[in-house]
């Protein structure tokens, strides 16, 4: 199953004065299936490369980890109410943002790691927050007008210099 991509980025409209060539916003849709996780991750990676955005290797790795976690969370926890999920990628002059939308109203919470628990999983949002913190980025969960949610993360194009 392919990932359907619709662009509202620069390829469809003339660039505004002073815009950077790689800036834009693109939307993907994918079925809420496990097989969509690598497909969406590859689509995001290929989009960033195709646009020529100067994303550092470290930030790209973090971004792809975030994409995998957010899509996996939607597939695992929202598929019954949301058989399709939406992904929005935006690239600006100094940042990259990814958002995953599904139709489930539940607002997830980051669960703390507990070594005493044998249960693996349930810490995807904690991992997303950790990646954002590592790169001085940000993330949040927002409700949609239709009653679902969007979880987004924004990272700088380059990792901050070590202190």
mmCIF file of N, CA and C in Angstrom, residues 19-100:
data_model
loop_
_atom_site.group_PDB
_atom_site.id
_atom_site.type_symbol
_atom_site.label_atom_id
_atom_site.label_comp_id
_atom_site.label_asym_id
_atom_site.label_seq_id
_atom_site.Cartn_x
_atom_site.Cartn_y
_atom_site.Cartn_z
ATOM 1 N N UNK A 19 11.951 33.433 0.434
ATOM 2 C CA UNK A 19 11.805 32.062 0.927
ATOM 3 C C UNK A 19 13.019 31.230 0.534
ATOM 4 N N UNK A 20 13.307 30.234 1.356
ATOM 5 C CA UNK A 20 14.384 29.306 1.083
ATOM 6 C C UNK A 20 13.819 28.206 0.190
ATOM 7 N N UNK A 21 14.622 27.722 -0.768
ATOM 8 C CA UNK A 21 14.144 26.791 -1.784
ATOM 9 C C UNK A 21 13.524 25.507 -1.234
ATOM 10 N N UNK A 22 13.943 25.053 -0.083
ATOM 11 C CA UNK A 22 13.426 23.787 0.431
ATOM 12 C C UNK A 22 12.201 23.944 1.322
ATOM 13 N N UNK A 23 11.737 25.135 1.603
ATOM 14 C CA UNK A 23 10.604 25.342 2.504
ATOM 15 C C UNK A 23 9.292 24.857 1.901
ATOM 16 N N UNK A 24 8.405 24.389 2.760
ATOM 17 C CA UNK A 24 7.083 23.988 2.307
ATOM 18 C C UNK A 24 6.387 23.104 3.317
ATOM 19 N N UNK A 25 5.173 22.718 2.977
ATOM 20 C CA UNK A 25 4.371 21.824 3.806
ATOM 21 C C UNK A 25 3.797 20.748 2.892
ATOM 22 N N UNK A 26 3.876 19.504 3.346
ATOM 23 C CA UNK A 26 3.385 18.367 2.574
ATOM 24 C C UNK A 26 2.538 17.497 3.475
ATOM 25 N N UNK A 27 1.511 16.898 2.895
ATOM 26 C CA UNK A 27 0.614 16.030 3.659
ATOM 27 C C UNK A 27 0.616 14.627 3.066
ATOM 28 N N UNK A 28 0.601 13.646 3.939
ATOM 29 C CA UNK A 28 0.558 12.236 3.563
ATOM 30 C C UNK A 28 -0.682 11.632 4.210
ATOM 31 N N UNK A 29 -1.228 10.631 3.595
ATOM 32 C CA UNK A 29 -2.224 9.800 4.262
ATOM 33 C C UNK A 29 -1.739 8.367 4.160
ATOM 34 N N UNK A 30 -2.078 7.577 5.153
ATOM 35 C CA UNK A 30 -1.674 6.173 5.158
ATOM 36 C C UNK A 30 -2.700 5.391 5.957
ATOM 37 N N UNK A 31 -2.885 4.129 5.605
ATOM 38 C CA UNK A 31 -3.791 3.306 6.398
ATOM 39 C C UNK A 31 -3.185 3.060 7.780
ATOM 40 N N UNK A 32 -4.017 2.883 8.774
ATOM 41 C CA UNK A 32 -3.553 2.627 10.138
ATOM 42 C C UNK A 32 -3.170 1.158 10.275
ATOM 43 N N UNK A 33 -2.064 0.806 9.617
ATOM 44 C CA UNK A 33 -1.546 -0.563 9.608
ATOM 45 C C UNK A 33 -0.069 -0.529 9.988
ATOM 46 N N UNK A 34 0.420 -1.626 10.561
ATOM 47 C CA UNK A 34 1.843 -1.705 10.912
ATOM 48 C C UNK A 34 2.753 -1.424 9.715
ATOM 49 N N UNK A 35 2.345 -1.864 8.537
ATOM 50 C CA UNK A 35 3.176 -1.675 7.343
ATOM 51 C C UNK A 35 3.332 -0.206 6.971
ATOM 52 N N UNK A 36 2.490 0.657 7.512
ATOM 53 C CA UNK A 36 2.601 2.084 7.210
ATOM 54 C C UNK A 36 3.765 2.745 7.948
ATOM 55 N N UNK A 37 4.213 2.168 9.044
ATOM 56 C CA UNK A 37 5.289 2.794 9.824
ATOM 57 C C UNK A 37 6.546 2.973 8.974
ATOM 58 N N UNK A 38 7.112 1.922 8.378
ATOM 59 C CA UNK A 38 8.305 2.153 7.552
ATOM 60 C C UNK A 38 8.005 2.952 6.286
ATOM 61 N N UNK A 39 6.818 2.789 5.733
ATOM 62 C CA UNK A 39 6.483 3.541 4.513
ATOM 63 C C UNK A 39 6.454 5.045 4.779
ATOM 64 N N UNK A 40 5.839 5.446 5.867
ATOM 65 C CA UNK A 40 5.784 6.872 6.192
ATOM 66 C C UNK A 40 7.180 7.380 6.543
ATOM 67 N N UNK A 41 7.937 6.590 7.311
ATOM 68 C CA UNK A 41 9.307 6.985 7.662
ATOM 69 C C UNK A 41 10.145 7.212 6.397
ATOM 70 N N UNK A 42 10.063 6.294 5.447
ATOM 71 C CA UNK A 42 10.819 6.450 4.194
ATOM 72 C C UNK A 42 10.317 7.632 3.379
ATOM 73 N N UNK A 43 9.018 7.855 3.378
ATOM 74 C CA UNK A 43 8.463 9.001 2.642
ATOM 75 C C UNK A 43 8.980 10.314 3.220
ATOM 76 N N UNK A 44 9.049 10.410 4.556
ATOM 77 C CA UNK A 44 9.574 11.615 5.204
ATOM 78 C C UNK A 44 11.046 11.796 4.858
ATOM 79 N N UNK A 45 11.825 10.737 4.995
ATOM 80 C CA UNK A 45 13.257 10.813 4.662
ATOM 81 C C UNK A 45 13.459 11.244 3.211
ATOM 82 N N UNK A 46 12.734 10.619 2.305
ATOM 83 C CA UNK A 46 12.882 10.940 0.885
ATOM 84 C C UNK A 46 12.456 12.372 0.586
ATOM 85 N N UNK A 47 11.419 12.850 1.247
ATOM 86 C CA UNK A 47 10.958 14.220 1.045
ATOM 87 C C UNK A 47 12.025 15.225 1.477
ATOM 88 N N UNK A 48 12.590 15.014 2.660
ATOM 89 C CA UNK A 48 13.628 15.931 3.156
ATOM 90 C C UNK A 48 14.814 15.939 2.192
ATOM 91 N N UNK A 49 15.219 14.781 1.729
ATOM 92 C CA UNK A 49 16.341 14.697 0.766
ATOM 93 C C UNK A 49 15.992 15.373 -0.557
ATOM 94 N N UNK A 50 14.805 15.073 -1.071
ATOM 95 C CA UNK A 50 14.393 15.622 -2.365
ATOM 96 C C UNK A 50 14.321 17.145 -2.327
ATOM 97 N N UNK A 51 13.882 17.693 -1.209
ATOM 98 C CA UNK A 51 13.783 19.140 -1.077
ATOM 99 C C UNK A 51 15.139 19.795 -0.861
ATOM 100 N N UNK A 52 16.143 18.999 -0.518
ATOM 101 C CA UNK A 52 17.473 19.545 -0.298
ATOM 102 C C UNK A 52 17.596 20.323 1.006
ATOM 103 N N UNK A 53 16.766 20.008 1.982
ATOM 104 C CA UNK A 53 16.834 20.695 3.276
ATOM 105 C C UNK A 53 18.131 20.306 3.976
ATOM 106 N N UNK A 54 18.830 21.285 4.537
ATOM 107 C CA UNK A 54 20.114 21.003 5.183
ATOM 108 C C UNK A 54 19.945 20.444 6.598
ATOM 109 N N UNK A 55 19.333 19.278 6.711
ATOM 110 C CA UNK A 55 19.100 18.643 8.005
ATOM 111 C C UNK A 55 20.338 17.827 8.365
ATOM 112 N N UNK A 56 20.867 18.051 9.578
ATOM 113 C CA UNK A 56 22.042 17.295 10.006
ATOM 114 C C UNK A 56 21.678 15.819 10.156
ATOM 115 N N UNK A 57 22.682 14.969 10.082
ATOM 116 C CA UNK A 57 22.476 13.529 10.222
ATOM 117 C C UNK A 57 21.834 13.195 11.562
ATOM 118 N N UNK A 58 22.304 13.851 12.621
ATOM 119 C CA UNK A 58 21.756 13.577 13.953
ATOM 120 C C UNK A 58 20.280 13.956 14.040
ATOM 121 N N UNK A 59 19.934 15.120 13.509
ATOM 122 C CA UNK A 59 18.536 15.554 13.541
ATOM 123 C C UNK A 59 17.679 14.651 12.660
ATOM 124 N N UNK A 60 18.193 14.255 11.505
ATOM 125 C CA UNK A 60 17.436 13.348 10.626
ATOM 126 C C UNK A 60 17.148 12.036 11.343
ATOM 127 N N UNK A 61 18.141 11.492 12.033
ATOM 128 C CA UNK A 61 17.920 10.253 12.789
ATOM 129 C C UNK A 61 16.846 10.456 13.852
ATOM 130 N N UNK A 62 16.908 11.578 14.566
ATOM 131 C CA UNK A 62 15.900 11.879 15.580
ATOM 132 C C UNK A 62 14.522 12.059 14.974
ATOM 133 N N UNK A 63 14.457 12.770 13.848
ATOM 134 C CA UNK A 63 13.185 12.998 13.164
ATOM 135 C C UNK A 63 12.558 11.673 12.734
ATOM 136 N N UNK A 64 13.345 10.782 12.175
ATOM 137 C CA UNK A 64 12.816 9.500 11.717
ATOM 138 C C UNK A 64 12.374 8.623 12.888
ATOM 139 N N UNK A 65 13.066 8.717 14.007
ATOM 140 C CA UNK A 65 12.635 7.998 15.204
ATOM 141 C C UNK A 65 11.295 8.545 15.690
ATOM 142 N N UNK A 66 11.154 9.862 15.684
ATOM 143 C CA UNK A 66 9.893 10.495 16.083
ATOM 144 C C UNK A 66 8.758 10.058 15.161
ATOM 145 N N UNK A 67 8.995 10.085 13.857
ATOM 146 C CA UNK A 67 7.972 9.659 12.890
ATOM 147 C C UNK A 67 7.546 8.223 13.176
ATOM 148 N N UNK A 68 8.528 7.345 13.379
ATOM 149 C CA UNK A 68 8.208 5.935 13.664
ATOM 150 C C UNK A 68 7.360 5.801 14.918
ATOM 151 N N UNK A 69 7.724 6.512 15.972
ATOM 152 C CA UNK A 69 6.974 6.421 17.231
ATOM 153 C C UNK A 69 5.556 6.969 17.096
ATOM 154 N N UNK A 70 5.416 8.124 16.448
ATOM 155 C CA UNK A 70 4.090 8.732 16.335
ATOM 156 C C UNK A 70 3.155 7.901 15.463
ATOM 157 N N UNK A 71 3.660 7.388 14.346
ATOM 158 C CA UNK A 71 2.818 6.559 13.475
ATOM 159 C C UNK A 71 2.488 5.244 14.178
ATOM 160 N N UNK A 72 3.464 4.647 14.842
ATOM 161 C CA UNK A 72 3.215 3.412 15.582
ATOM 162 C C UNK A 72 2.138 3.625 16.636
ATOM 163 N N UNK A 73 2.204 4.731 17.367
ATOM 164 C CA UNK A 73 1.190 5.018 18.385
ATOM 165 C C UNK A 73 -0.204 5.120 17.770
ATOM 166 N N UNK A 74 -0.310 5.813 16.637
ATOM 167 C CA UNK A 74 -1.619 5.927 15.978
ATOM 168 C C UNK A 74 -2.122 4.574 15.510
ATOM 169 N N UNK A 75 -1.239 3.764 14.951
ATOM 170 C CA UNK A 75 -1.630 2.444 14.462
ATOM 171 C C UNK A 75 -2.088 1.563 15.622
ATOM 172 N N UNK A 76 -1.344 1.570 16.719
ATOM 173 C CA UNK A 76 -1.655 0.688 17.845
ATOM 174 C C UNK A 76 -2.856 1.135 18.666
ATOM 175 N N UNK A 77 -3.018 2.437 18.810
ATOM 176 C CA UNK A 77 -4.015 2.917 19.766
ATOM 177 C C UNK A 77 -5.243 3.582 19.142
ATOM 178 N N UNK A 78 -5.192 3.891 17.851
ATOM 179 C CA UNK A 78 -6.307 4.637 17.269
ATOM 180 C C UNK A 78 -6.926 3.968 16.050
ATOM 181 N N UNK A 79 -6.391 2.857 15.607
ATOM 182 C CA UNK A 79 -6.841 2.256 14.343
ATOM 183 C C UNK A 79 -8.323 1.906 14.322
ATOM 184 N N UNK A 80 -8.878 1.487 15.446
ATOM 185 C CA UNK A 80 -10.294 1.118 15.454
ATOM 186 C C UNK A 80 -11.203 2.300 15.148
ATOM 187 N N UNK A 81 -10.846 3.475 15.652
ATOM 188 C CA UNK A 81 -11.651 4.672 15.403
ATOM 189 C C UNK A 81 -11.128 5.488 14.227
ATOM 190 N N UNK A 82 -9.930 5.183 13.773
ATOM 191 C CA UNK A 82 -9.301 5.973 12.725
ATOM 192 C C UNK A 82 -8.529 5.060 11.775
ATOM 193 N N UNK A 83 -9.210 4.484 10.787
ATOM 194 C CA UNK A 83 -8.537 3.542 9.884
ATOM 195 C C UNK A 83 -7.507 4.194 8.963
ATOM 196 N N UNK A 84 -7.491 5.519 8.928
ATOM 197 C CA UNK A 84 -6.484 6.235 8.138
ATOM 198 C C UNK A 84 -5.886 7.317 9.023
ATOM 199 N N UNK A 85 -4.600 7.543 8.861
ATOM 200 C CA UNK A 85 -3.951 8.603 9.619
ATOM 201 C C UNK A 85 -3.351 9.600 8.643
ATOM 202 N N UNK A 86 -3.175 10.803 9.128
ATOM 203 C CA UNK A 86 -2.592 11.858 8.312
ATOM 204 C C UNK A 86 -1.246 12.265 8.888
ATOM 205 N N UNK A 87 -0.323 12.567 8.002
ATOM 206 C CA UNK A 87 0.997 13.042 8.413
ATOM 207 C C UNK A 87 1.246 14.342 7.681
ATOM 208 N N UNK A 88 1.690 15.336 8.417
ATOM 209 C CA UNK A 88 2.040 16.614 7.806
ATOM 210 C C UNK A 88 3.502 16.907 8.110
ATOM 211 N N UNK A 89 4.253 17.202 7.064
ATOM 212 C CA UNK A 89 5.667 17.574 7.169
ATOM 213 C C UNK A 89 5.794 19.020 6.760
ATOM 214 N N UNK A 90 6.469 19.803 7.576
ATOM 215 C CA UNK A 90 6.763 21.194 7.224
ATOM 216 C C UNK A 90 8.249 21.428 7.421
ATOM 217 N N UNK A 91 8.825 22.144 6.487
ATOM 218 C CA UNK A 91 10.237 22.504 6.586
ATOM 219 C C UNK A 91 10.332 24.015 6.434
ATOM 220 N N UNK A 92 10.970 24.645 7.393
ATOM 221 C CA UNK A 92 11.187 26.083 7.359
ATOM 222 C C UNK A 92 12.669 26.389 7.230
ATOM 223 N N UNK A 93 13.019 27.652 7.323
ATOM 224 C CA UNK A 93 14.413 28.038 7.114
ATOM 225 C C UNK A 93 15.345 27.560 8.220
ATOM 226 N N UNK A 94 14.829 27.201 9.374
ATOM 227 C CA UNK A 94 15.702 26.723 10.437
ATOM 228 C C UNK A 94 15.136 25.551 11.208
ATOM 229 N N UNK A 95 14.054 24.941 10.706
ATOM 230 C CA UNK A 95 13.379 23.905 11.475
ATOM 231 C C UNK A 95 12.659 22.914 10.571
ATOM 232 N N UNK A 96 12.318 21.781 11.154
ATOM 233 C CA UNK A 96 11.512 20.766 10.486
ATOM 234 C C UNK A 96 10.463 20.307 11.502
ATOM 235 N N UNK A 97 9.236 20.129 11.017
ATOM 236 C CA UNK A 97 8.124 19.759 11.906
ATOM 237 C C UNK A 97 7.362 18.604 11.288
ATOM 238 N N UNK A 98 7.011 17.636 12.114
ATOM 239 C CA UNK A 98 6.180 16.518 11.671
ATOM 240 C C UNK A 98 4.988 16.424 12.610
ATOM 241 N N UNK A 99 3.813 16.147 12.042
ATOM 242 C CA UNK A 99 2.597 16.001 12.830
ATOM 243 C C UNK A 99 1.851 14.762 12.332
ATOM 244 N N UNK A 100 1.323 13.981 13.270
ATOM 245 C CA UNK A 100 0.534 12.802 12.930
ATOM 246 C C UNK A 100 -0.855 12.992 13.530
#
